[in-house]
């Protein structure tokens, strides 16, 4: 099945004029969820990496089963104040303001090759902040892999020099 056909479009959410791409229709059906992870695993095979980094919260949903399937480590990136150990942080801009993400200071070792995995590439702000965190920690960004990309928002422009793959484009 084409996963693009399974994703529900919700018009005017979170505000008028925006069409929200709802992945819960994939998650609630085991065969579609499995298919999404299988397809992401196939795409991930094109990258040379040893650790997957995923942002809270939907990056956890796709990143952890992908790491499990590929026998790679997984590093969570969370919003400020959610991780219990010493962290490094990065602020970034959102459509409606700014936010701060954090990662444990020892989560990535110098020279680790990292694949960033998430559900969606939109404006690219979160993923770009993750790139900066990874590089600050001494890691090497092998690439960015997303299930969905909202092409009109031009998130790719923040990743010149990095490989970006998305399975579904709107």
mmCIF file of C-alpha atoms in Angstrom:
data_model
loop_
_atom_site.group_PDB
_atom_site.id
_atom_site.type_symbol
_atom_site.label_atom_id
_atom_site.label_comp_id
_atom_site.label_asym_id
_atom_site.label_seq_id
_atom_site.Cartn_x
_atom_site.Cartn_y
_atom_site.Cartn_z
ATOM 1 C CA UNK A 1 0.000 0.000 0.000
ATOM 2 C CA UNK A 2 1.160 3.536 -0.732
ATOM 3 C CA UNK A 3 1.604 5.116 2.712
ATOM 4 C CA UNK A 4 0.799 8.537 1.269
ATOM 5 C CA UNK A 5 -2.768 7.296 0.779
ATOM 6 C CA UNK A 6 -2.986 6.238 4.441
ATOM 7 C CA UNK A 7 -1.930 9.580 5.953
ATOM 8 C CA UNK A 8 -4.954 11.652 6.905
ATOM 9 C CA UNK A 9 -5.086 15.297 5.825
ATOM 10 C CA UNK A 10 -6.717 17.622 8.348
ATOM 11 C CA UNK A 11 -7.486 21.041 6.869
ATOM 12 C CA UNK A 12 -7.138 24.226 8.906
ATOM 13 C CA UNK A 13 -5.136 22.659 11.735
ATOM 14 C CA UNK A 14 -3.477 24.033 13.815
ATOM 15 C CA UNK A 15 -4.715 27.202 12.140
ATOM 16 C CA UNK A 16 -6.665 28.253 9.073
ATOM 17 C CA UNK A 17 -4.868 27.633 5.802
ATOM 18 C CA UNK A 18 -2.629 24.818 7.102
ATOM 19 C CA UNK A 19 -3.184 21.185 6.162
ATOM 20 C CA UNK A 20 -1.927 18.915 8.935
ATOM 21 C CA UNK A 21 -0.549 15.520 7.829
ATOM 22 C CA UNK A 22 -1.722 13.086 10.503
ATOM 23 C CA UNK A 23 0.484 9.998 10.865
ATOM 24 C CA UNK A 24 -1.704 8.390 13.521
ATOM 25 C CA UNK A 25 -3.489 6.573 10.697
ATOM 26 C CA UNK A 26 -0.192 4.768 10.019
ATOM 27 C CA UNK A 27 0.575 4.149 13.680
ATOM 28 C CA UNK A 28 -2.798 2.643 14.570
ATOM 29 C CA UNK A 29 -2.473 -0.125 11.981
ATOM 30 C CA UNK A 30 0.358 -2.587 12.620
ATOM 31 C CA UNK A 31 0.915 -3.449 8.975
ATOM 32 C CA UNK A 32 1.215 0.204 7.928
ATOM 33 C CA UNK A 33 3.470 1.042 10.849
ATOM 34 C CA UNK A 34 5.666 -1.950 10.010
ATOM 35 C CA UNK A 35 5.713 -0.895 6.357
ATOM 36 C CA UNK A 36 6.806 2.634 7.312
ATOM 37 C CA UNK A 37 9.710 1.271 9.366
ATOM 38 C CA UNK A 38 10.670 -1.204 6.614
ATOM 39 C CA UNK A 39 10.710 1.577 4.018
ATOM 40 C CA UNK A 40 12.722 3.852 6.276
ATOM 41 C CA UNK A 41 15.172 1.002 6.918
ATOM 42 C CA UNK A 42 15.636 0.535 3.170
ATOM 43 C CA UNK A 43 16.332 4.258 2.782
ATOM 44 C CA UNK A 44 18.680 4.227 5.802
ATOM 45 C CA UNK A 45 20.803 1.552 4.100
ATOM 46 C CA UNK A 46 22.069 4.301 1.788
ATOM 47 C CA UNK A 47 23.764 6.057 4.730
ATOM 48 C CA UNK A 48 26.949 5.128 6.603
ATOM 49 C CA UNK A 49 26.095 5.556 10.312
ATOM 50 C CA UNK A 50 26.284 3.870 13.711
ATOM 51 C CA UNK A 51 23.770 5.885 15.774
ATOM 52 C CA UNK A 52 20.268 7.230 15.139
ATOM 53 C CA UNK A 53 19.190 10.490 16.756
ATOM 54 C CA UNK A 54 15.489 11.267 17.017
ATOM 55 C CA UNK A 55 13.735 14.353 18.357
ATOM 56 C CA UNK A 56 10.880 14.320 20.825
ATOM 57 C CA UNK A 57 8.292 13.056 20.256
ATOM 58 C CA UNK A 58 7.569 11.626 16.826
ATOM 59 C CA UNK A 59 11.268 11.114 16.137
ATOM 60 C CA UNK A 60 11.108 8.621 19.009
ATOM 61 C CA UNK A 61 8.182 6.825 17.353
ATOM 62 C CA UNK A 62 10.094 6.224 14.125
ATOM 63 C CA UNK A 63 13.706 6.385 15.303
ATOM 64 C CA UNK A 64 13.627 3.724 18.014
ATOM 65 C CA UNK A 65 12.111 0.883 15.955
ATOM 66 C CA UNK A 66 14.431 1.853 13.113
ATOM 67 C CA UNK A 67 17.442 1.663 15.447
ATOM 68 C CA UNK A 68 16.195 -1.681 16.786
ATOM 69 C CA UNK A 69 15.725 -3.122 13.305
ATOM 70 C CA UNK A 70 19.144 -1.929 12.111
ATOM 71 C CA UNK A 71 20.907 -2.794 15.406
ATOM 72 C CA UNK A 72 22.077 0.784 15.919
ATOM 73 C CA UNK A 73 22.144 2.913 19.023
ATOM 74 C CA UNK A 74 19.429 5.508 19.598
ATOM 75 C CA UNK A 75 19.895 8.947 21.148
ATOM 76 C CA UNK A 76 16.841 10.949 22.203
ATOM 77 C CA UNK A 77 16.813 14.712 21.746
ATOM 78 C CA UNK A 78 14.311 16.333 24.090
ATOM 79 C CA UNK A 79 12.853 19.668 24.989
ATOM 80 C CA UNK A 80 14.677 21.667 27.648
ATOM 81 C CA UNK A 81 14.534 20.235 31.163
ATOM 82 C CA UNK A 82 13.389 16.700 30.276
ATOM 83 C CA UNK A 83 16.715 14.833 30.387
ATOM 84 C CA UNK A 84 18.106 13.821 33.805
ATOM 85 C CA UNK A 85 21.874 14.070 33.175
ATOM 86 C CA UNK A 86 24.152 16.925 32.063
ATOM 87 C CA UNK A 87 23.115 18.234 28.660
ATOM 88 C CA UNK A 88 24.148 20.404 25.764
ATOM 89 C CA UNK A 89 21.433 22.554 24.279
ATOM 90 C CA UNK A 90 20.523 24.520 21.192
ATOM 91 C CA UNK A 91 17.798 27.095 20.680
ATOM 92 C CA UNK A 92 16.006 27.326 17.362
ATOM 93 C CA UNK A 93 13.206 29.249 15.725
ATOM 94 C CA UNK A 94 9.733 27.927 15.132
ATOM 95 C CA UNK A 95 6.929 29.357 13.027
ATOM 96 C CA UNK A 96 5.422 30.849 16.176
ATOM 97 C CA UNK A 97 8.441 31.607 18.364
ATOM 98 C CA UNK A 98 11.455 29.645 19.544
ATOM 99 C CA UNK A 99 12.323 26.568 21.573
ATOM 100 C CA UNK A 100 15.319 24.782 23.086
ATOM 101 C CA UNK A 101 16.334 21.161 22.575
ATOM 102 C CA UNK A 102 18.817 19.170 24.619
ATOM 103 C CA UNK A 103 20.877 16.018 24.401
ATOM 104 C CA UNK A 104 22.941 14.268 27.076
ATOM 105 C CA UNK A 105 26.500 15.528 26.959
ATOM 106 C CA UNK A 106 27.865 11.965 26.640
ATOM 107 C CA UNK A 107 25.266 10.617 24.193
ATOM 108 C CA UNK A 108 27.510 10.951 21.151
ATOM 109 C CA UNK A 109 31.151 10.072 21.030
ATOM 110 C CA UNK A 110 33.651 11.971 18.916
ATOM 111 C CA UNK A 111 33.533 10.548 15.391
ATOM 112 C CA UNK A 112 30.155 8.794 15.738
ATOM 113 C CA UNK A 113 28.299 8.863 12.435
ATOM 114 C CA UNK A 114 24.726 9.948 13.037
ATOM 115 C CA UNK A 115 21.513 9.522 11.087
ATOM 116 C CA UNK A 116 18.768 11.909 12.190
ATOM 117 C CA UNK A 117 15.364 10.200 11.922
ATOM 118 C CA UNK A 118 12.009 11.944 12.230
ATOM 119 C CA UNK A 119 8.463 11.803 10.950
ATOM 120 C CA UNK A 120 8.470 15.158 9.173
ATOM 121 C CA UNK A 121 10.713 17.733 7.544
ATOM 122 C CA UNK A 122 8.838 21.024 7.358
ATOM 123 C CA UNK A 123 10.745 24.292 7.892
ATOM 124 C CA UNK A 124 13.799 22.320 9.042
ATOM 125 C CA UNK A 125 14.440 24.279 12.244
ATOM 126 C CA UNK A 126 14.381 21.323 14.618
ATOM 127 C CA UNK A 127 16.540 19.087 12.426
ATOM 128 C CA UNK A 128 19.026 21.914 11.818
ATOM 129 C CA UNK A 129 19.337 22.466 15.576
ATOM 130 C CA UNK A 130 19.990 18.732 15.969
ATOM 131 C CA UNK A 131 22.747 18.915 13.330
ATOM 132 C CA UNK A 132 24.373 21.686 15.365
ATOM 133 C CA UNK A 133 24.089 19.646 18.608
ATOM 134 C CA UNK A 134 25.623 16.587 16.965
ATOM 135 C CA UNK A 135 28.530 18.531 15.549
ATOM 136 C CA UNK A 136 29.102 20.370 18.843
ATOM 137 C CA UNK A 137 29.348 16.942 20.524
ATOM 138 C CA UNK A 138 31.957 15.814 17.971
ATOM 139 C CA UNK A 139 29.669 13.630 15.883
ATOM 140 C CA UNK A 140 29.429 13.518 12.118
ATOM 141 C CA UNK A 141 26.023 13.924 10.506
ATOM 142 C CA UNK A 142 25.612 11.107 7.994
ATOM 143 C CA UNK A 143 22.217 12.393 6.905
ATOM 144 C CA UNK A 144 18.621 13.241 7.679
ATOM 145 C CA UNK A 145 15.823 10.734 7.045
ATOM 146 C CA UNK A 146 12.146 11.642 7.344
ATOM 147 C CA UNK A 147 8.974 9.801 6.526
ATOM 148 C CA UNK A 148 7.300 12.976 5.188
ATOM 149 C CA UNK A 149 8.567 16.210 3.664
ATOM 150 C CA UNK A 150 6.478 19.333 3.162
ATOM 151 C CA UNK A 151 8.312 20.526 0.060
ATOM 152 C CA UNK A 152 6.715 23.998 -0.142
ATOM 153 C CA UNK A 153 8.197 24.934 3.246
ATOM 154 C CA UNK A 154 11.759 24.602 1.842
ATOM 155 C CA UNK A 155 13.248 22.911 4.900
ATOM 156 C CA UNK A 156 15.976 21.377 2.729
ATOM 157 C CA UNK A 157 17.581 24.764 2.235
ATOM 158 C CA UNK A 158 19.034 24.508 5.760
ATOM 159 C CA UNK A 159 20.969 21.350 4.846
ATOM 160 C CA UNK A 160 23.384 22.275 2.053
ATOM 161 C CA UNK A 161 26.198 19.751 2.192
ATOM 162 C CA UNK A 162 24.079 17.135 3.996
ATOM 163 C CA UNK A 163 22.174 14.214 2.522
ATOM 164 C CA UNK A 164 18.419 14.488 3.129
ATOM 165 C CA UNK A 165 15.941 11.730 2.252
ATOM 166 C CA UNK A 166 12.191 11.681 2.634
ATOM 167 C CA UNK A 167 9.847 8.890 1.605
ATOM 168 C CA UNK A 168 6.641 10.884 1.080
ATOM 169 C CA UNK A 169 6.476 14.400 -0.343
ATOM 170 C CA UNK A 170 3.619 16.867 -0.148
#
